[in-house]
mmCIF file of C-alpha atoms in Angstrom:
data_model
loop_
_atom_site.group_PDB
_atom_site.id
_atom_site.type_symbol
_atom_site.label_atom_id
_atom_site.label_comp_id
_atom_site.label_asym_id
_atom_site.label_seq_id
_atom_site.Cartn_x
_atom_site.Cartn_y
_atom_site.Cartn_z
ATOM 1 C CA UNK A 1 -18.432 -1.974 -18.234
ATOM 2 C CA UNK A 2 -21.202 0.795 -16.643
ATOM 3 C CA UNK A 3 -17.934 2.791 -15.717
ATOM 4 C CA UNK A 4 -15.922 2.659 -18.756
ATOM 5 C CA UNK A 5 -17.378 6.203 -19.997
ATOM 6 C CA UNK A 6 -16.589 7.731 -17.075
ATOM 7 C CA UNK A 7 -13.204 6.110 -16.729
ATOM 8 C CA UNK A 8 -12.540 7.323 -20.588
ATOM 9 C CA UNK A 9 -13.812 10.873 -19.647
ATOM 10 C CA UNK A 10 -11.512 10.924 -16.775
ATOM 11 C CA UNK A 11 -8.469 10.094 -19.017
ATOM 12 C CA UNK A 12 -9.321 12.362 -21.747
ATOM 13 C CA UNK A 13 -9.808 15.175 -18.740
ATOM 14 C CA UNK A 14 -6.591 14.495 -17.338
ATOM 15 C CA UNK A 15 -4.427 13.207 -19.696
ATOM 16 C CA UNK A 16 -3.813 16.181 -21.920
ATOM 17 C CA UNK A 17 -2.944 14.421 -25.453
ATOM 18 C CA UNK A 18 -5.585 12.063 -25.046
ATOM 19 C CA UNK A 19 -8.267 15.073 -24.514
ATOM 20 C CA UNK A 20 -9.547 14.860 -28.421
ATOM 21 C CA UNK A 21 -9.408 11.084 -29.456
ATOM 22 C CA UNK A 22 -12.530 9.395 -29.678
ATOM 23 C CA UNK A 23 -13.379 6.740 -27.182
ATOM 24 C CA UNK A 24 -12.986 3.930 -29.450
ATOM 25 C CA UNK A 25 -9.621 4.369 -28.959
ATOM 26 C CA UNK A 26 -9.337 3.554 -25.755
ATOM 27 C CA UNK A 27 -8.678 0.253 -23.425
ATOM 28 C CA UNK A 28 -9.240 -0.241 -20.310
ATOM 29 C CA UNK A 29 -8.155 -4.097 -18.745
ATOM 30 C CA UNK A 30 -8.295 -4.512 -15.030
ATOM 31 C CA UNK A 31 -4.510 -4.944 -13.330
ATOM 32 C CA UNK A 32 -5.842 -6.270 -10.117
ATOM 33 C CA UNK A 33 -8.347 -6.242 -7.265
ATOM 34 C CA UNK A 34 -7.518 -5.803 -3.559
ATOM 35 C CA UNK A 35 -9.425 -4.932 -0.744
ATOM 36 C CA UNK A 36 -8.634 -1.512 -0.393
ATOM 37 C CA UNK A 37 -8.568 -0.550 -4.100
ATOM 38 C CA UNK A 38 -9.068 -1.583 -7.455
ATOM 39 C CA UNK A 39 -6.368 -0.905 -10.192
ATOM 40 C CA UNK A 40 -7.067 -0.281 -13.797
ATOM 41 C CA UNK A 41 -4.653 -0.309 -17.195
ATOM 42 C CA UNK A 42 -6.196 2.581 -19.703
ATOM 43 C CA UNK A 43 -4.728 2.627 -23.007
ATOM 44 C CA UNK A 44 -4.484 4.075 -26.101
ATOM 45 C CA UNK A 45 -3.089 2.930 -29.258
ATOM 46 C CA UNK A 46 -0.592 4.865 -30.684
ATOM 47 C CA UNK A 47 0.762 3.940 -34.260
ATOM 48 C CA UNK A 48 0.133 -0.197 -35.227
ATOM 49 C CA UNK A 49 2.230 -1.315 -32.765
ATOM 50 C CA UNK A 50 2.870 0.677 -29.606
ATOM 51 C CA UNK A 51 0.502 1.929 -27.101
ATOM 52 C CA UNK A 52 0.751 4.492 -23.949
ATOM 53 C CA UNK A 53 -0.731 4.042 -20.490
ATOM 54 C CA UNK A 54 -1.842 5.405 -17.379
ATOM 55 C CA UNK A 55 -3.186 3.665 -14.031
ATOM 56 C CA UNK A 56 -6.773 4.465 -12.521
ATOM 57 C CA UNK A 57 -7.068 3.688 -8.988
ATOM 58 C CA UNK A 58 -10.326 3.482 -7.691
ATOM 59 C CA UNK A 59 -11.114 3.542 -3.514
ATOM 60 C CA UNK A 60 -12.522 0.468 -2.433
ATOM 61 C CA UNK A 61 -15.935 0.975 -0.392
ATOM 62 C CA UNK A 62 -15.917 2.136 2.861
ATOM 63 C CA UNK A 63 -12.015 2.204 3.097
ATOM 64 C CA UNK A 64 -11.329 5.964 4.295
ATOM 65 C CA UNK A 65 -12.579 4.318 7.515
ATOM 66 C CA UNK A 66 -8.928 2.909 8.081
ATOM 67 C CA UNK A 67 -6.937 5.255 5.259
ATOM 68 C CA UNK A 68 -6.325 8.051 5.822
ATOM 69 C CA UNK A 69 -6.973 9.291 1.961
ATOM 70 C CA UNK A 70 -5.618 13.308 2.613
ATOM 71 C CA UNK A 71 -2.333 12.069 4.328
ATOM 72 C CA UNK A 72 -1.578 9.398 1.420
ATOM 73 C CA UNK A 73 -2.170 12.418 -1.464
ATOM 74 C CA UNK A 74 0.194 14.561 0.834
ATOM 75 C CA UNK A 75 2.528 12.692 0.698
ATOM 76 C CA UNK A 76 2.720 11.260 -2.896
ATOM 77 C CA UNK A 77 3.576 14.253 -4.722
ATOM 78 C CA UNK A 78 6.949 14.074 -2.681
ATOM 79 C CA UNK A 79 7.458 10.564 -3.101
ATOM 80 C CA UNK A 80 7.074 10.937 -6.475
ATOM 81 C CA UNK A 81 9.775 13.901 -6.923
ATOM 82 C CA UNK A 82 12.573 11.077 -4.734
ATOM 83 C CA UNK A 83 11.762 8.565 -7.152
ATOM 84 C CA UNK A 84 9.364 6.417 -5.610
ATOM 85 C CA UNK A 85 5.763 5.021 -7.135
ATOM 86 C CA UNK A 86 4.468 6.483 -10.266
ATOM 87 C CA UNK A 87 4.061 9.914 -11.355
ATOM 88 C CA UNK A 88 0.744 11.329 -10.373
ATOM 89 C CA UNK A 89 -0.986 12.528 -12.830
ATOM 90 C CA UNK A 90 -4.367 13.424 -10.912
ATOM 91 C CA UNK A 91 -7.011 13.311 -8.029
ATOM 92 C CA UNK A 92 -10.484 12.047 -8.440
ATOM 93 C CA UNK A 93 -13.243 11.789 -5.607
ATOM 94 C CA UNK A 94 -12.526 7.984 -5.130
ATOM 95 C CA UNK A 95 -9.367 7.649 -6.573
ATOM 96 C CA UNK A 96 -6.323 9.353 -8.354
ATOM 97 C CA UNK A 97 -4.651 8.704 -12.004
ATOM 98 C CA UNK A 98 -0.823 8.129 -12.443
ATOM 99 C CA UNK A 99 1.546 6.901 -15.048
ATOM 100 C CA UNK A 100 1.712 3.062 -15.725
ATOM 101 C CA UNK A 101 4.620 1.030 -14.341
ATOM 102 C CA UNK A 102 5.616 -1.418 -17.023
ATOM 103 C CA UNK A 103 6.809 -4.306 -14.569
ATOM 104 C CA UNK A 104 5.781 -7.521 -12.641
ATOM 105 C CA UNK A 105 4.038 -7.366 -8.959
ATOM 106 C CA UNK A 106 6.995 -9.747 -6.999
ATOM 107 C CA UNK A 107 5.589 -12.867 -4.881
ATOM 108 C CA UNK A 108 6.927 -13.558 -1.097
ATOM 109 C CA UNK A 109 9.040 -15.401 -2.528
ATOM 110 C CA UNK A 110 10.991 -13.218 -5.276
ATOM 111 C CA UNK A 111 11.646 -11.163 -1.810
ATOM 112 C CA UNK A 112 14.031 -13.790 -0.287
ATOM 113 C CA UNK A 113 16.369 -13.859 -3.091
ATOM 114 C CA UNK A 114 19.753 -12.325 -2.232
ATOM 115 C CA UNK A 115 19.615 -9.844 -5.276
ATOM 116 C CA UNK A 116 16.234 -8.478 -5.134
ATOM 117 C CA UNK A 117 16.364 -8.523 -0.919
ATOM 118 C CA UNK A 118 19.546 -5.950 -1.158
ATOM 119 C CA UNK A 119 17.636 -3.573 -3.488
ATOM 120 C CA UNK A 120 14.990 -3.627 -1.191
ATOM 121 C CA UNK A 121 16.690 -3.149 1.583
ATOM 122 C CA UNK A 122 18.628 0.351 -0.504
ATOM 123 C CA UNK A 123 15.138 1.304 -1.848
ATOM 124 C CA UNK A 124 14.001 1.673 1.601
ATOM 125 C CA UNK A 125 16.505 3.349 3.220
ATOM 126 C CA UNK A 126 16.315 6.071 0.323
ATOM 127 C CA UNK A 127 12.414 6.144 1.550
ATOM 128 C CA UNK A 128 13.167 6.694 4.650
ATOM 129 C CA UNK A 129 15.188 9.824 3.826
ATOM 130 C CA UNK A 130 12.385 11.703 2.368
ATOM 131 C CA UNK A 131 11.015 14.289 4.365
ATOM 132 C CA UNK A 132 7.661 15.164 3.762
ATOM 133 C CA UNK A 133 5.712 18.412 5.351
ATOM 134 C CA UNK A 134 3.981 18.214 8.066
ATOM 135 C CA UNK A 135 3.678 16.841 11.665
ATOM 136 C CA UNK A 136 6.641 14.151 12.360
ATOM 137 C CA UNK A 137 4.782 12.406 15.310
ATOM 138 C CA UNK A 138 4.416 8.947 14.717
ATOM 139 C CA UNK A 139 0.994 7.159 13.831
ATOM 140 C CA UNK A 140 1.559 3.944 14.256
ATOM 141 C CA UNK A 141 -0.370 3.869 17.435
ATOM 142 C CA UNK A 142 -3.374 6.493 16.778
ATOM 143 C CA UNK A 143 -4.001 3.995 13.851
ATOM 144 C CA UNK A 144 -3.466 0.570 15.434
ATOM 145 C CA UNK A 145 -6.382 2.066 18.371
ATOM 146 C CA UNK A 146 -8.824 3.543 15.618
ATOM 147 C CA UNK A 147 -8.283 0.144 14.149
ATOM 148 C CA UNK A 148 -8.706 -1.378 17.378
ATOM 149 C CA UNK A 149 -11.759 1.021 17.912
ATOM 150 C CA UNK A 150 -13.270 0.805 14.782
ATOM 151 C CA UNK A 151 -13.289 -3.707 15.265
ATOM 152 C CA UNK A 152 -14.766 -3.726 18.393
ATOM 153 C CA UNK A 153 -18.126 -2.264 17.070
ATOM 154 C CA UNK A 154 -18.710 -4.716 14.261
ATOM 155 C CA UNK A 155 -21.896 -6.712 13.445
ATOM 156 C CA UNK A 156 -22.208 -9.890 11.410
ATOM 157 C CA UNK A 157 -25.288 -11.116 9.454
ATOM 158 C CA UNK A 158 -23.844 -14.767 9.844
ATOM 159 C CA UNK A 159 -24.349 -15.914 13.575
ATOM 160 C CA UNK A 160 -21.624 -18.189 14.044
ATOM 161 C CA UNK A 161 -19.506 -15.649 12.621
ATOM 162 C CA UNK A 162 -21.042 -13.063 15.190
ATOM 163 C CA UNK A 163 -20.567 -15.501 17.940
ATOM 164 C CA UNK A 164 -16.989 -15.784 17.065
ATOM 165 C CA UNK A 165 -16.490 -12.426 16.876
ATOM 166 C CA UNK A 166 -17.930 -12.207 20.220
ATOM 167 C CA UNK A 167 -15.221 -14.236 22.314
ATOM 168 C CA UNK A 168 -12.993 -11.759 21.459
ATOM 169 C CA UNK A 169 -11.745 -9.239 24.475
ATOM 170 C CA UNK A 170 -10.878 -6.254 22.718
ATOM 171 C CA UNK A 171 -10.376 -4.869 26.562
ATOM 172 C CA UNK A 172 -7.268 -7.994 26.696
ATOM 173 C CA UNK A 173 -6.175 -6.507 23.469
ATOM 174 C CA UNK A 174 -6.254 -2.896 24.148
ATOM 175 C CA UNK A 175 -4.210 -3.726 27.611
ATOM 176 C CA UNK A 176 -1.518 -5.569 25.461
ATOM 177 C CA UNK A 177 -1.447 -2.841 22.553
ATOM 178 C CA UNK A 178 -1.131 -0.012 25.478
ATOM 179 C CA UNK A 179 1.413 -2.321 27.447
ATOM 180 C CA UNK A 180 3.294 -2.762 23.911
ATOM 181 C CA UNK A 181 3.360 1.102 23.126
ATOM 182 C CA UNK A 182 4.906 1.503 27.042
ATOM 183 C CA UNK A 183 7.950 -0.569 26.196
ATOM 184 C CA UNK A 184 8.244 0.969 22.599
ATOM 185 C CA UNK A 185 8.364 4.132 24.106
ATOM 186 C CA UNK A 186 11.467 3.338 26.063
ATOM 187 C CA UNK A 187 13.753 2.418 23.245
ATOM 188 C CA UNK A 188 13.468 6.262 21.565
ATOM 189 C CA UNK A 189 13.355 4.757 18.194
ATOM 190 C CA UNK A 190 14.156 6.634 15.199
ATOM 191 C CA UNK A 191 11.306 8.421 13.346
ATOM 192 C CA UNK A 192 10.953 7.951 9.387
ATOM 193 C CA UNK A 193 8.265 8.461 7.024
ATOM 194 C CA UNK A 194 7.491 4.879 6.550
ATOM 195 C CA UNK A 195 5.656 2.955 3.979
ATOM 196 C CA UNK A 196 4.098 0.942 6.560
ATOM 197 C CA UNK A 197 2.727 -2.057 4.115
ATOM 198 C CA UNK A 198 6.044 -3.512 2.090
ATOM 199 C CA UNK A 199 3.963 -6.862 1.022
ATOM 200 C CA UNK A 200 5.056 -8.231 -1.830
ATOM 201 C CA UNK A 201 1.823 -6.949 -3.743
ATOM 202 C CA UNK A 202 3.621 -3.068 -3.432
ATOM 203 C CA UNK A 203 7.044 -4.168 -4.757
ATOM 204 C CA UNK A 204 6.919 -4.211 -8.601
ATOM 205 C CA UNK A 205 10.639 -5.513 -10.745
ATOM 206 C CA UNK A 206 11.450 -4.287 -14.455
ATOM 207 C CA UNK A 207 13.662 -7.253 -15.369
ATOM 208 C CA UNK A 208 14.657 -6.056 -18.467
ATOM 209 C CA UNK A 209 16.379 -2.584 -16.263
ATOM 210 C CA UNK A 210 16.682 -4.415 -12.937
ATOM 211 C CA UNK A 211 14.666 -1.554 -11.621
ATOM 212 C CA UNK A 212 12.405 -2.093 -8.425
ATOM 213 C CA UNK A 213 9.737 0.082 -7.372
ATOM 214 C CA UNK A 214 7.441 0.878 -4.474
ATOM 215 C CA UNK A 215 3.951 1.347 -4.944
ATOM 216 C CA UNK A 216 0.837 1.911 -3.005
ATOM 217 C CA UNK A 217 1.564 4.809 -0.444
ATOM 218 C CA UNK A 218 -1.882 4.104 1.817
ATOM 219 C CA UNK A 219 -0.537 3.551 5.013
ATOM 220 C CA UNK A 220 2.424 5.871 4.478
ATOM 221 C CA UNK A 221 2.687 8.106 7.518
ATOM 222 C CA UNK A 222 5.924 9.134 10.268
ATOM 223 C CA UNK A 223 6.292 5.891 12.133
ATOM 224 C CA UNK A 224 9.286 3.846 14.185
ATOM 225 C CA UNK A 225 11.818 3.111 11.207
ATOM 226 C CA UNK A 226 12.235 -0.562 13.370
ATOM 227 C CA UNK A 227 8.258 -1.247 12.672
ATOM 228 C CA UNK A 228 8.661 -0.727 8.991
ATOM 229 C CA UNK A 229 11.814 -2.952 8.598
ATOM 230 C CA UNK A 230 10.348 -5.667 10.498
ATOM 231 C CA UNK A 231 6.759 -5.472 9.255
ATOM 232 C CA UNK A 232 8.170 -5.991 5.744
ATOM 233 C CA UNK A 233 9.917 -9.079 7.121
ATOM 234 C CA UNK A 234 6.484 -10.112 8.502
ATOM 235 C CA UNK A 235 5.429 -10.435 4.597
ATOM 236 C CA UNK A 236 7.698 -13.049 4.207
ATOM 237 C CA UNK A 237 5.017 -15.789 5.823
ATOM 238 C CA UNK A 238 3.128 -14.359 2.399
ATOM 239 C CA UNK A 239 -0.957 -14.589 2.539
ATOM 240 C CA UNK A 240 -1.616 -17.640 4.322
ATOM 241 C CA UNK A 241 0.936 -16.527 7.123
ATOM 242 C CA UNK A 242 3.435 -19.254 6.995
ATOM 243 C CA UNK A 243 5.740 -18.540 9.534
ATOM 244 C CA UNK A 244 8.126 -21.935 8.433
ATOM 245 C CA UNK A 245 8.855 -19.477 4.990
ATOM 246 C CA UNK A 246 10.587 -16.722 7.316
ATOM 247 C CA UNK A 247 12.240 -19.236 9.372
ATOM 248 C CA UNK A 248 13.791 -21.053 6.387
ATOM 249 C CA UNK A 249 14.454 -17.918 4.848
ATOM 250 C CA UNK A 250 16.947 -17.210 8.018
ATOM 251 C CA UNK A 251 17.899 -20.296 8.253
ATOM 252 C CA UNK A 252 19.192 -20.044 4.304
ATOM 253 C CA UNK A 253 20.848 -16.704 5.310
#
């Protein structure tokens, strides 16, 4: 509730038909939470039975210490002009505006079904096509070692979770991380800009149009097309990593 003035504000800044109407007007309902950002439904009432929308996306804390927040608003802009996400409407300090997507978030398991799996599958080998400016080099392993970097420096107030933490060799890791990259390098993979986190959370279905879309472009960067196909598959074990889901899911196929 403390931000819903500035939230209003925002929209009335950036939303150029909305810049006279009185805040009463306004809505604002909360879509969902996640760790890395918090997504918002602003509306506005428009006649007695129809409304228009946008999405406010607000930055979790802390997170621009494994985003990369100027690479994701490079790249959206394009994204946005092949199809893919919502339209951007604009760029706040901890967050950005866009149009609203009038559609359902898919679960793991709306991913296995033969219909939806083949759109995906299309979807994202149209994302794969879109160039976007820049340096090409793939980042999958400057940001698995900041990752790596950034973990092995952590504190916990809760001492048996600090004592946990502490049988961890992050040396053991970093040797099988660097002896993973070694091998990867041999196969000359192809080089795509990837989305990098194709959970079911960023896959969104229309019903009524049959129209899927990609959202959340965070982790979007040039990366091994192979990683991005098989880290999607990865998602099919769904939160609580059940590995028997993918199996039976190949088993099906």
């Amino acid at each position: 509730p403390e931000m819903t003035p500035r939230i209003i504000d925002l929209c009335k800044e950036l939303v150029k038909e909305w810049s006279s109407l009185d805040s009463s007007c306004f809505s604002i309902s909360t879509v969902s939470g996640g760790i890395t950002n918090m997504l918002l439904k602003v509306s506005v009432k428009e006649g007695s039975d129809s409304e228009s929308s946008v999405t406010v996306r607000l930055y979790g804390p802390n997170t621009d210490l494994v985003i990369d927040r100027e690479r994701e608003l490079q790249a959206i802009p394009y994204l946005s002009a092949a199809g893919f996400g919502a339209r951007l409407l604009g760029v706040f300090e901890n967050g950005v505006v866009s149009s609203f997507i009038h559609a359902r978030t898919l679960s793991p398991s709306d991913m296995k079904e033969p219909r939806i799996a083949a759109e995906i599958a299309k979807q994202l080998q149209k994302f794969h096509q879109v160039d976007i400016p820049g340096s090409k080099e793939p980042q999958l392993w400057n940001d698995v070692f900041k990752f790596l970097k950034k973990a092995s420096v952590l504190k916990f107030e809760d001492n048996e979770k600090q004592k946990r933490y502490e049988m961890i060799s992050f040396r053991e890791i970093q040797d099988e991380v660097k002896e993973l990259k070694d091998l990867s390098d041999l196969l000359h993979a192809p080089v795509v800009f990837a989305h990098n986190d194709l959970l079911s959370g960023n896959l969104m279905l229309n019903d009524l149009e049959e129209k899927l879309y990609f959202i959340d472009f965070e982790y979007g960067s040039y990366s091994y097309r192979g990683f991005d196909i098989a880290n999607h598959f990865n998602e099919y074990a769904g939160f609580e990593c059940d590995y028997n889901l993918y199996v039976l899911f190949l088993l099906v196929e």
